[in-house]
XYZ file of C-alpha atoms in Angstrom:
525
model
C 168.483 121.593 124.043
C 167.690 120.845 127.499
C 164.886 122.835 127.640
C 163.530 122.603 124.510
C 163.084 119.479 124.896
C 161.755 119.627 128.163
C 159.256 121.852 126.127
C 158.230 119.468 123.392
C 157.394 117.111 126.112
C 155.035 119.480 127.733
C 153.263 120.150 123.876
C 152.905 116.898 123.228
C 149.980 115.533 124.767
C 148.145 118.426 123.485
C 149.567 118.043 120.410
C 148.493 114.776 120.051
C 144.736 115.838 121.553
C 144.322 118.269 118.424
C 145.715 115.914 115.542
C 142.878 113.706 116.895
C 139.847 116.109 117.488
C 136.897 114.389 118.290
C 134.579 114.469 115.344
C 130.666 115.837 115.352
C 129.218 113.202 112.926
C 131.063 109.851 111.707
C 129.972 107.428 108.721
C 130.326 104.291 108.888
C 130.504 101.857 105.617
C 130.488 98.183 106.462
C 130.888 95.424 103.669
C 127.578 94.894 103.283
C 127.318 98.388 101.947
C 129.954 97.965 99.726
C 127.198 96.028 97.424
C 125.611 99.150 96.228
C 129.158 101.155 95.739
C 130.163 98.045 93.546
C 126.972 98.631 92.131
C 127.678 102.020 90.869
C 131.231 101.390 90.479
C 130.620 98.450 87.420
C 127.888 101.587 85.812
C 131.342 103.743 85.866
C 133.382 100.310 84.458
C 130.829 99.350 81.792
C 130.619 102.927 80.312
C 134.299 103.580 80.414
C 134.785 100.054 78.371
C 132.063 100.318 75.819
C 133.322 104.411 74.967
C 137.348 102.073 74.882
C 139.168 103.984 72.060
C 141.897 101.092 70.590
C 144.527 102.481 67.731
C 144.580 101.173 64.326
C 146.788 97.913 63.660
C 148.303 97.667 60.214
C 151.205 95.975 58.889
C 152.508 93.459 56.812
C 153.388 89.937 56.745
C 154.730 88.218 53.547
C 152.236 89.171 50.653
C 149.322 89.361 53.311
C 148.624 93.344 54.200
C 145.905 94.337 57.030
C 144.451 97.476 58.126
C 142.085 97.178 61.391
C 140.552 100.055 62.275
C 137.316 101.568 63.571
C 137.448 98.968 66.701
C 134.170 99.469 68.604
C 132.827 97.313 71.499
C 129.641 95.794 70.408
C 128.893 94.130 74.414
C 129.482 93.535 77.800
C 129.941 90.873 80.077
C 131.074 91.202 83.803
C 129.587 88.215 85.545
C 131.626 88.325 88.011
C 133.334 91.165 90.009
C 134.318 91.960 93.274
C 134.600 94.754 96.052
C 135.924 94.913 99.216
C 138.290 96.783 101.901
C 141.692 96.444 101.441
C 143.390 98.127 104.990
C 145.346 101.000 105.856
C 143.061 103.274 102.827
C 142.027 100.986 99.935
C 139.684 99.638 97.659
C 140.304 96.476 96.312
C 137.991 96.042 92.922
C 138.118 92.706 90.847
C 136.349 91.460 87.506
C 137.062 87.767 86.457
C 136.466 86.093 83.802
C 135.061 89.014 81.319
C 133.835 88.648 77.941
C 134.270 92.327 75.693
C 132.647 91.621 72.221
C 134.291 93.789 69.565
C 133.515 95.049 65.639
C 135.551 96.314 63.549
C 136.567 97.805 59.889
C 138.983 94.858 57.916
C 140.906 96.448 54.568
C 143.092 93.346 53.475
C 144.863 92.528 50.908
C 146.201 89.293 49.865
C 148.517 89.000 46.624
C 146.077 90.399 44.190
C 142.779 89.785 46.342
C 141.459 93.282 48.162
C 139.144 92.940 50.664
C 137.107 95.388 52.743
C 134.571 94.625 55.293
C 133.919 93.646 58.865
C 135.128 91.302 61.178
C 133.670 90.416 64.512
C 136.032 89.234 68.314
C 135.640 88.396 71.390
C 138.332 88.904 74.322
C 137.582 86.089 76.503
C 138.921 85.306 80.539
C 139.592 89.603 80.968
C 140.285 89.492 84.598
C 140.959 93.134 86.137
C 142.462 93.785 89.014
C 142.678 97.693 90.716
C 142.938 99.257 94.175
C 141.566 101.987 94.771
C 143.624 105.045 97.518
C 141.146 107.167 99.810
C 142.154 109.888 101.428
C 141.518 113.225 102.530
C 142.034 116.501 100.132
C 143.339 119.878 101.404
C 139.788 120.244 101.508
C 138.500 118.303 103.645
C 136.608 116.363 100.850
C 137.249 112.338 100.623
C 139.319 111.606 97.409
C 140.203 108.738 95.258
C 144.363 109.742 95.266
C 145.700 107.417 93.515
C 145.017 104.051 91.465
C 146.702 100.955 90.585
C 145.121 98.730 87.735
C 146.267 95.307 86.114
C 144.490 93.986 83.459
C 144.780 90.529 80.861
C 143.350 88.725 78.532
C 143.633 84.925 78.464
C 142.235 84.325 74.649
C 140.639 86.582 71.858
C 139.423 84.930 68.694
C 138.006 86.536 65.491
C 135.305 85.230 63.041
C 135.914 85.994 59.405
C 133.177 84.934 56.707
C 133.610 85.551 52.780
C 134.872 83.387 50.063
C 138.856 84.159 51.795
C 136.732 82.713 55.408
C 139.888 79.874 55.478
C 142.588 82.430 54.101
C 141.867 84.355 57.071
C 141.638 82.150 59.343
C 145.216 81.197 58.977
C 146.848 84.469 58.958
C 144.009 85.480 61.793
C 146.797 85.109 64.412
C 148.835 88.237 63.672
C 144.950 90.147 63.834
C 144.113 88.989 66.958
C 147.449 88.943 68.639
C 148.072 92.650 67.813
C 144.249 93.417 69.289
C 144.889 91.658 72.279
C 147.939 93.541 73.318
C 145.993 96.944 72.140
C 143.031 96.180 74.055
C 144.310 95.046 77.402
C 147.155 97.776 77.147
C 143.631 99.759 76.966
C 141.742 98.775 79.763
C 143.607 100.009 82.491
C 143.703 103.678 81.596
C 139.781 103.932 80.848
C 139.127 102.566 84.715
C 141.698 105.342 85.643
C 139.860 107.671 84.368
C 136.432 105.971 85.377
C 138.272 106.128 88.661
C 140.463 109.381 89.402
C 137.591 111.522 87.072
C 134.241 110.258 87.038
C 133.865 109.062 90.562
C 136.070 111.975 92.067
C 133.046 113.969 90.498
C 130.733 111.714 92.076
C 132.491 112.434 95.529
C 132.690 116.165 94.687
C 129.209 116.005 95.004
C 129.381 115.464 99.081
C 128.878 119.012 101.092
C 132.087 120.205 102.546
C 131.184 123.373 103.763
C 128.050 124.870 102.465
C 125.209 127.650 103.840
C 121.947 126.361 105.612
C 120.678 129.386 105.331
C 121.066 133.534 105.203
C 122.866 133.362 109.134
C 124.682 130.042 109.440
C 126.438 127.257 107.383
C 127.945 123.755 108.283
C 131.646 122.319 107.718
C 131.072 118.540 106.688
C 135.211 118.196 106.226
C 137.124 115.612 107.102
C 139.170 115.421 110.157
C 142.005 112.849 108.522
C 141.949 109.900 105.645
C 139.245 107.638 106.436
C 140.137 104.526 108.911
C 139.835 101.163 106.570
C 139.699 97.620 108.212
C 138.559 94.232 106.289
C 135.218 95.099 107.018
C 134.056 98.813 107.568
C 135.337 102.354 106.482
C 134.790 104.893 109.065
C 134.937 108.740 107.779
C 135.563 111.552 110.761
C 133.806 114.299 109.926
C 134.049 117.531 111.080
C 130.255 118.097 111.658
C 130.101 121.550 113.087
C 127.832 124.686 112.388
C 129.150 128.284 111.932
C 127.918 131.460 111.752
C 128.204 133.188 108.099
C 129.449 136.469 109.706
C 132.409 134.712 111.411
C 133.145 132.019 109.285
C 136.719 131.267 110.259
C 135.490 130.967 114.408
C 135.342 127.487 115.380
C 133.845 126.237 119.012
C 135.993 124.142 120.481
C 134.127 120.539 120.778
C 133.752 118.788 124.506
C 131.512 116.077 123.357
C 132.527 112.600 123.586
C 133.924 110.776 119.934
C 130.850 109.183 118.443
C 131.300 105.297 118.442
C 130.011 102.647 116.174
C 130.500 99.470 117.097
C 127.718 97.661 114.775
C 128.644 96.156 111.524
C 125.841 94.267 110.863
C 123.643 97.355 108.595
C 125.157 98.903 105.646
C 125.888 102.473 106.484
C 125.559 103.851 110.447
C 125.433 107.867 110.714
C 126.695 108.864 114.331
C 126.629 112.196 115.651
C 127.771 113.575 119.516
C 125.890 116.728 121.066
C 128.462 118.957 119.568
C 126.417 118.578 115.789
C 123.666 120.354 117.782
C 125.519 122.035 119.911
C 127.092 124.029 117.270
C 123.844 124.830 115.137
C 122.358 126.756 118.470
C 126.099 128.440 119.130
C 125.956 129.553 115.651
C 122.102 130.904 115.979
C 122.430 132.491 118.968
C 125.791 134.575 117.417
C 123.577 135.641 114.701
C 121.127 136.426 116.960
C 118.100 135.413 115.592
C 117.427 134.057 119.022
C 116.318 137.922 120.119
C 112.804 139.253 119.055
C 111.307 141.968 119.945
C 107.055 142.697 119.509
C 105.076 145.908 120.012
C 101.775 146.422 119.174
C 100.076 144.603 116.524
C 102.645 142.209 116.555
C 102.152 141.135 119.763
C 99.450 137.463 118.972
C 96.103 138.486 120.242
C 95.193 135.574 122.713
C 98.703 136.660 124.198
C 98.040 140.065 124.421
C 94.695 139.046 126.550
C 96.275 136.658 129.215
C 98.925 139.412 129.752
C 96.562 142.086 129.904
C 94.338 140.292 132.387
C 97.429 139.020 134.506
C 99.012 142.142 134.725
C 96.227 144.379 135.483
C 96.540 145.143 139.077
C 100.308 146.253 138.453
C 98.895 148.552 135.442
C 96.803 150.539 138.106
C 99.031 150.710 140.886
C 102.125 152.235 138.386
C 99.687 154.135 136.488
C 95.969 153.768 135.121
C 96.739 156.406 132.142
C 98.597 153.779 130.296
C 96.230 151.057 130.942
C 95.765 150.896 126.425
C 98.641 151.701 125.717
C 100.269 149.054 123.394
C 102.306 146.041 124.937
C 106.208 145.842 124.179
C 107.593 141.977 124.165
C 111.279 142.014 124.325
C 112.573 138.201 124.218
C 115.853 136.594 124.175
C 117.647 133.295 124.973
C 119.945 134.375 127.510
C 122.674 131.618 126.450
C 123.402 129.126 123.791
C 120.627 126.391 123.929
C 121.716 123.357 125.339
C 121.578 119.348 123.190
C 121.586 116.526 125.727
C 121.833 112.831 124.589
C 120.495 110.074 127.194
C 118.789 106.611 126.241
C 115.901 107.994 127.228
C 115.783 110.508 124.281
C 117.530 113.632 123.270
C 116.324 117.152 124.649
C 117.307 121.192 124.336
C 117.372 123.047 127.271
C 116.772 126.716 126.534
C 116.703 129.569 128.585
C 115.624 133.049 127.541
C 114.469 136.603 129.234
C 111.147 138.224 128.992
C 110.733 141.976 129.060
C 107.263 142.798 129.198
C 105.932 146.612 128.989
C 103.324 149.060 127.922
C 104.753 151.737 125.155
C 102.328 154.916 125.085
C 103.210 157.611 123.059
C 104.968 160.215 123.234
C 105.894 158.952 126.744
C 108.855 156.897 128.653
C 108.127 153.006 128.213
C 106.155 150.826 131.722
C 107.827 147.846 132.236
C 105.007 145.481 133.589
C 108.076 142.401 134.630
C 110.538 141.154 133.817
C 110.721 137.227 133.781
C 112.835 134.042 133.185
C 111.835 130.971 130.937
C 113.375 127.934 131.381
C 111.977 125.113 128.861
C 112.956 121.811 127.542
C 111.901 120.077 124.595
C 112.654 116.478 123.036
C 114.016 116.271 119.966
C 112.945 113.402 117.548
C 115.777 113.016 115.203
C 115.115 111.423 111.436
C 116.298 110.996 108.249
C 114.401 111.373 104.747
C 116.350 110.654 102.398
C 119.786 112.668 102.933
C 118.354 115.169 104.952
C 118.311 115.001 108.771
C 115.287 116.568 110.442
C 114.186 117.413 113.905
C 110.701 117.298 115.539
C 110.784 119.187 118.251
C 108.238 118.750 121.422
C 107.398 121.010 124.347
C 108.239 118.728 127.835
C 108.451 121.251 130.391
C 108.123 124.953 130.981
C 108.763 126.948 133.807
C 108.619 130.614 134.163
C 109.797 133.242 137.310
C 110.505 136.759 138.090
C 114.021 137.958 137.913
C 113.360 140.619 140.817
C 111.563 138.769 143.746
C 109.988 135.609 145.144
C 106.892 136.806 145.332
C 106.655 138.711 141.713
C 107.476 134.394 141.377
C 104.555 133.760 143.070
C 102.180 136.196 140.980
C 103.131 134.406 137.615
C 102.384 131.382 138.311
C 98.806 131.260 137.336
C 100.910 132.441 134.050
C 102.900 129.359 133.380
C 99.877 127.700 132.566
C 98.777 129.135 130.310
C 101.294 130.102 128.739
C 102.745 126.208 128.519
C 99.068 125.032 126.356
C 99.200 128.282 124.152
C 103.236 127.011 123.516
C 101.825 123.520 122.921
C 99.053 124.128 120.465
C 100.037 127.098 118.531
C 103.779 127.605 118.622
C 104.999 123.934 118.842
C 103.030 122.471 115.173
C 104.638 125.525 113.207
C 108.465 124.717 114.743
C 107.317 121.081 113.269
C 105.894 122.430 109.770
C 102.314 121.414 110.671
C 100.417 124.535 111.155
C 98.066 125.929 108.504
C 99.301 129.756 107.307
C 97.058 132.020 108.930
C 97.831 135.479 109.928
C 97.896 134.541 113.762
C 100.203 131.878 113.417
C 102.344 134.420 111.265
C 102.963 136.600 113.982
C 103.357 133.835 116.692
C 106.234 132.207 113.931
C 108.257 134.989 115.223
C 108.434 134.387 118.698
C 108.783 130.633 118.343
C 112.057 131.129 116.342
C 113.190 133.321 118.727
C 112.457 131.230 121.815
C 112.372 127.201 120.765
C 113.459 126.608 116.885
C 117.020 126.447 117.606
C 118.658 123.906 115.549
C 116.854 125.005 111.772
C 115.159 127.837 110.447
C 111.289 127.950 110.190
C 111.424 127.326 106.462
C 114.772 124.597 107.068
C 111.930 122.277 109.511
C 110.775 120.640 106.526
C 113.726 120.754 104.270
C 116.106 119.586 106.936
C 119.925 119.867 106.791
C 121.865 116.996 104.290
C 124.298 114.781 105.486
C 127.509 114.402 103.744
C 126.549 111.922 101.105
C 126.974 112.214 97.340
C 123.762 113.124 95.477
C 121.829 109.825 94.393
C 121.969 108.303 97.698
C 119.281 108.810 99.856
C 117.661 107.149 103.048
C 114.734 105.136 103.906
C 113.034 103.365 107.073
C 115.141 104.452 109.754
C 115.496 103.110 113.365
C 116.202 105.215 116.578
C 117.886 104.526 119.432
C 119.858 106.423 122.201
C 123.319 105.858 123.452
C 125.107 107.543 126.146
C 128.816 108.337 128.026
C 128.404 108.427 131.842
C 130.668 111.501 132.656
C 132.951 109.630 134.695
C 133.478 106.854 132.399
C 134.617 109.662 129.798
C 138.808 108.341 130.183
C 137.577 104.856 131.143
C 138.698 101.987 128.299
C 136.226 99.144 129.155
C 134.292 99.193 125.840
C 131.024 98.035 128.343
C 130.431 101.222 129.801
C 131.882 103.864 128.135
C 129.416 104.592 125.329
C 126.155 104.878 125.269
C 124.527 106.918 121.943
C 121.267 107.370 119.725
C 121.100 105.606 117.238
C 118.624 105.964 114.102
C 118.584 102.980 111.670
C 117.296 102.918 108.288
C 117.161 101.265 105.386
C 118.057 102.725 101.568
C 120.818 104.043 99.444
C 118.642 105.077 96.394
C 117.332 100.936 97.033
C 117.044 99.313 100.097
C 120.261 99.279 102.153
C 120.022 99.255 105.943
C 121.921 102.444 107.473
C 122.525 103.133 111.652
C 122.128 106.881 112.327
C 123.392 107.581 115.944
C 123.987 110.339 118.596
C 126.279 110.158 121.117
C 126.464 112.465 124.531
C 127.413 112.615 127.791
C 125.138 110.794 131.007
C 125.798 113.470 133.980
C 126.082 111.606 137.368
C 122.453 111.263 138.280
C 120.641 111.584 135.530
C-alpha cells in the first residue's frame, strides 16, 4: 500500500502535465467580440420566436364559448438584449422589455350569437433570461452542453372589433390570460431548440480534424473545456498537423504555451512554434521533402550552371560521360524548424544534394554530394479565416560533405544558386509567378526543398483556422513575441512571454482580431 502511494506521488507531476498539455493554437473572444455573437444569437432567436407554435385554446365560461386557433407571430420587437460571460463555463443571454404581436383565429358563441374572425393581440414586457453552458464534447468540438431558461410576460392585451366588441372586451380576460400562459410556456422550448440544435449546428462547421491535402491533415480538437472569465472566453486547441498514413501518431509538444493578455480587441488568435513544426514534421514523414530530377526534368539554367562548375571534375573522372544526363537527388535531412523571435518568424532547412551523371547503360558518376542550409523569413497573415504564409529566402549556404577543399570549390556556386532561388523559385512558393514549362520544372524542386508548410496549390488557399462558417477576418496587424529559454519556468509575467501577434478586424463585419505566435528565444539570440 505504501509502495503504491509512493508510485502515485511520483506519477502526479506527469499526470498534471499530461492533463494540461500546451495548445498549439489558442483563440480568445473578448466581451467586445460578443457583440457580433449577440447579433447572430438574436437572428436565431427571432427565427425561432417567429415560428413559435401555440396550442389551440378553447373553453367555456357560462354562456360564453370560445375557441382560439391558428396563432401566428406577426411582429417581434427585441429592443434590449445583452450577452455576457458568466464564469466558469457559461454565457448569459438576456432579452428585456420585448414585445410580440400575434394574430389568431377566433370562434365565439354567446347565447345565440356565433362569431368567426381574427384577433390581434400583443404581449408586452417580455423578459427572457437564458444561461448556456459551453463544454468540449467527446471528439474535442465546442458545444452548448446545457441550457437553462426563464421567460415571463408582464402584460398582454387583445383588440376586438365588430358589433359585439364590448361583450368581447368584457370576456377577453379568459382569452388573454390563457394566451399569456401558453405563450410564455412556449418561449423557452423554442430557445432551447435555437441553442442546442441551431447554434450547435453552426459550431459543427468548425473544423476539428480534417485533411489539408493528400499528404497531411490538421487536428483542431479542444484540449479542455473553455475557460470563461467576466471579460474573456479562451479556447485551447491542439493545433497539430499529422501525416495521413499515421493519423494516430502524435508529435510531442515541447513549445511554449501561447499567452494572450490583451482584451482590447474582439478576437485574438495565437499559435506556438509547435503548430508550424508539426506541419513540417508531417510533410517530412510523408516523404514530400525529397525529390529526384533527371535529364530534361532538371531546369536548363541550373544544368548549365552545374556543368560549368563541375567541368574539370567530369574530365578528371571520365571524359566519355561529359554529355550524359544530369541527376539531382535533393532530400531534406531533418524536419525543418520554425523559430519565433520578436524580430520575426523564420524557418530553417537542412538538406543534401547529390549531383551525378547517368550515362546510358553505365553506372552513375557522382560529381558532388553537398549539404545545403537555408533560412527563410515567414510572413504569416490571415485572409478571410485562412492562415497563409509568405516565405522569403534570407540565408543560403552550401558546403561539401566530403572535404573542406571541395567546399571552397563550391563557394563560387553559392551566389548563383541563391539568385536562382530568389528570382525563380521563391515567387512560385508564394503563388505569384506565371505558369510556364520552366517554372513547372522548378516547382518540383521548390516544394522538395523550401515549401515546408503547404503544397504549392495550397499557398493561395491557406489553412483554415477553427472558426464557424460565415466568420471571416480582415485588416490584420502583426507583432512578434517569444520566451527566453532560461525564463520558461519563470513566473514573472513581464519576462516570461514574447510572441508574434497578428491583429485584424472583421468577422463577417468589422471586428478586431489579434493573431499571435509564441516561441522560445534562445540565449544569445
